[in-house]
Coordinates of N, CA, C and O in Angstrom, one line a residue:
M1 N 37.0 78.5 -13.0 CA 38.0 78.6 -13.5 C 39.9 78.4 -12.9 O 40.4 78.0 -13.6
E2 N 39.9 78.1 -11.4 CA 40.8 78.0 -11.4 C 41.4 76.5 -11.2 O 42.2 76.3 -11.2
N3 N 40.5 75.6 -11.4 CA 40.7 74.4 -11.5 C 40.8 73.4 -12.7 O 41.4 72.4 -12.8
K4 N 40.8 74.0 -13.4 CA 41.6 73.9 -15.3 C 42.7 74.0 -14.9 O 43.3 73.4 -16.1
K5 N 43.5 75.0 -14.5 CA 45.1 75.4 -15.1 C 45.9 74.3 -14.6 O 46.9 73.8 -15.3
P6 N 45.4 73.6 -13.5 CA 46.2 72.4 -12.4 C 46.3 71.5 -13.9 O 46.7 70.6 -14.1
I7 N 45.2 71.1 -14.3 CA 44.6 70.2 -14.8 C 45.5 70.2 -16.8 O 45.7 69.5 -17.0
T8 N 45.3 71.6 -17.3 CA 46.2 72.1 -18.2 C 47.5 71.5 -18.2 O 48.1 71.2 -19.2
F9 N 48.4 72.1 -16.9 CA 49.6 71.9 -16.9 C 49.7 70.2 -16.6 O 50.9 69.7 -17.1
V10 N 49.1 69.2 -17.0 CA 49.4 68.0 -15.9 C 49.3 67.6 -17.9 O 50.0 66.4 -18.0
F11 N 48.3 67.4 -18.4 CA 48.2 67.7 -20.2 C 49.2 68.0 -21.1 O 50.6 67.4 -21.6
W12 N 49.8 69.3 -20.3 CA 50.7 69.7 -21.4 C 52.1 68.9 -20.7 O 53.2 68.6 -21.8
I13 N 52.6 68.6 -19.5 CA 53.6 67.3 -18.9 C 53.9 65.3 -19.9 O 54.2 65.6 -20.3
I14 N 52.4 65.4 -19.7 CA 52.2 64.4 -20.5 C 52.5 64.3 -21.8 O 52.7 63.2 -22.6
A15 N 52.4 65.4 -22.2 CA 52.5 65.3 -23.9 C 53.8 65.9 -24.4 O 54.1 65.1 -25.0
I16 N 54.2 66.3 -23.7 CA 56.4 66.5 -23.9 C 56.5 65.4 -23.2 O 57.2 64.5 -24.3
I17 N 55.9 64.5 -22.2 CA 56.3 63.3 -21.9 C 56.8 62.0 -22.9 O 57.9 61.6 -23.6
L18 N 55.5 61.8 -23.4 CA 54.9 61.1 -24.9 C 55.7 61.2 -26.0 O 55.8 60.5 -26.9
G19 N 55.6 62.7 -26.1 CA 56.6 63.6 -27.3 C 57.6 62.9 -27.8 O 58.3 62.4 -28.4
V20 N 58.4 62.6 -26.1 CA 60.1 63.0 -26.6 C 60.0 61.1 -27.0 O 60.7 60.3 -27.4
T21 N 59.4 60.7 -25.3 CA 59.4 58.9 -26.1 C 59.1 58.5 -27.2 O 59.6 57.4 -27.7
L22 N 57.8 59.0 -28.0 CA 57.8 58.4 -29.0 C 58.9 58.6 -30.2 O 59.4 58.0 -31.0
Y23 N 59.4 59.9 -30.3 CA 60.4 60.7 -30.6 C 62.2 59.6 -30.6 O 62.5 59.0 -31.7
K24 N 62.1 59.1 -29.7 CA 63.3 58.3 -29.1 C 63.0 56.6 -29.8 O 63.9 56.0 -29.9
Q25 N 61.7 56.6 -29.5 CA 61.7 55.0 -30.0 C 61.3 54.4 -31.1 O 61.4 53.9 -31.8
F26 N 61.4 55.6 -32.3 CA 61.2 55.9 -33.7 C 62.7 55.5 -34.4 O 63.8 56.7 -33.9
D27 N 63.2 54.8 -35.3 CA 63.9 54.0 -36.1 C 64.2 54.6 -37.5 O 63.2 54.3 -37.7
F28 N 64.9 56.3 -37.4 CA 64.1 56.5 -38.6 C 65.1 55.9 -39.5 O 64.8 56.3 -41.1
K29 N 66.2 54.8 -39.6 CA 66.7 54.3 -40.9 C 65.7 53.4 -41.4 O 65.9 53.3 -42.5
S30 N 64.8 52.3 -40.5 CA 64.3 51.6 -40.9 C 62.6 52.5 -40.8 O 61.7 51.9 -41.5
L31 N 62.7 53.4 -40.4 CA 61.3 53.8 -40.3 C 59.8 53.3 -39.3 O 59.0 53.0 -40.1
K32 N 60.3 52.5 -38.3 CA 59.1 51.9 -37.8 C 60.0 52.2 -36.4 O 61.2 52.5 -35.9
F33 N 59.0 51.9 -35.4 CA 58.9 51.8 -34.0 C 59.7 50.4 -33.5 O 59.7 49.3 -33.8
E34 N 60.4 50.9 -32.3 CA 60.9 49.4 -32.0 C 59.8 48.6 -31.2 O 60.3 47.6 -31.2
N35 N 59.0 49.3 -30.3 CA 57.6 48.7 -29.8 C 56.5 48.9 -30.1 O 56.7 50.1 -30.0
P36 N 55.7 49.0 -31.5 CA 55.1 49.0 -32.5 C 53.7 49.0 -31.1 O 52.9 50.3 -31.4
A37 N 53.6 48.4 -30.7 CA 51.8 48.5 -29.9 C 52.4 49.1 -29.0 O 51.1 49.8 -28.3
L38 N 53.2 49.8 -27.7 CA 53.6 50.7 -27.3 C 53.1 51.7 -27.7 O 52.4 52.8 -27.1
A39 N 53.7 52.1 -28.8 CA 54.4 53.5 -29.6 C 52.3 54.0 -29.6 O 52.3 55.0 -30.0
V40 N 52.0 52.4 -30.1 CA 50.1 52.8 -30.4 C 49.3 53.3 -29.1 O 49.1 55.0 -29.5
I41 N 49.8 53.1 -28.7 CA 49.1 53.3 -27.0 C 49.4 55.0 -26.5 O 48.9 55.8 -26.3
Y42 N 51.0 54.8 -26.8 CA 51.4 56.3 -26.3 C 51.3 57.5 -27.3 O 50.7 58.0 -27.1
F43 N 50.7 57.4 -29.1 CA 50.3 58.0 -29.4 C 48.3 58.4 -29.5 O 48.7 59.2 -29.2
V44 N 48.3 57.4 -29.2 CA 46.6 58.0 -28.6 C 46.6 58.9 -27.7 O 45.7 59.7 -27.7
V45 N 47.4 58.9 -26.4 CA 47.3 59.3 -25.4 C 47.7 60.4 -25.5 O 47.4 61.7 -25.1
F46 N 48.9 60.8 -26.2 CA 49.7 61.9 -26.8 C 48.1 62.6 -27.7 O 48.3 64.2 -27.3
A47 N 47.9 62.4 -28.3 CA 46.6 62.8 -29.1 C 45.9 63.4 -28.7 O 45.4 64.4 -28.5
F48 N 45.3 62.3 -27.4 CA 44.2 63.2 -26.9 C 44.7 64.1 -25.6 O 43.7 64.8 -25.5
S49 N 45.8 64.0 -25.0 CA 46.6 65.0 -24.6 C 46.6 66.8 -25.3 O 46.2 67.5 -24.7
V50 N 46.8 66.6 -26.8 CA 46.8 67.8 -27.2 C 45.8 68.4 -27.7 O 46.0 69.4 -27.8
Y51 N 45.0 67.7 -28.2 CA 43.5 67.9 -28.2 C 42.8 68.6 -27.0 O 42.2 69.8 -27.4
Y52 N 43.3 68.1 -25.8 CA 42.7 68.9 -25.1 C 43.4 69.9 -24.0 O 42.7 71.0 -23.9
I53 N 44.5 70.0 -24.6 CA 45.2 71.5 -24.4 C 44.6 71.9 -25.5 O 44.2 73.5 -25.0
I54 N 44.4 72.1 -26.9 CA 43.8 72.7 -27.8 C 42.0 73.5 -27.6 O 42.5 74.6 -27.7
K55 N 41.8 72.6 -27.4 CA 40.0 72.8 -26.9 C 40.1 73.7 -25.5 O 39.2 74.4 -25.4
N56 N 40.8 73.4 -24.3 CA 40.7 74.7 -23.3 C 41.8 75.5 -23.6 O 41.4 76.8 -22.6
S57 N 42.2 75.7 -24.5 CA 43.3 77.0 -25.3 C 42.4 78.0 -25.8 O 41.8 79.4 -25.3
K58 N 41.2 77.6 -26.7 CA 40.2 78.4 -27.1 C 39.1 79.0 -25.9 O 39.1 80.3 -26.5
K59 N 39.2 78.5 -25.3 CA 38.2 79.1 -23.8 C 39.0 80.4 -23.2 O 39.7 80.6 -23.2

């Protein structure tokens, strides 16, 4: 059980960094990302990290 806390902390850090990065790259005037290909990769990793956090918080 002790090994899961540092891993969860790492996923929290990843989710925060990628969430802020996605927010900064989004242009609200034109409703588009500055770099769409990179935004897709960021979103996939962000979604996985949030899923992992939610999955482990239920245990």
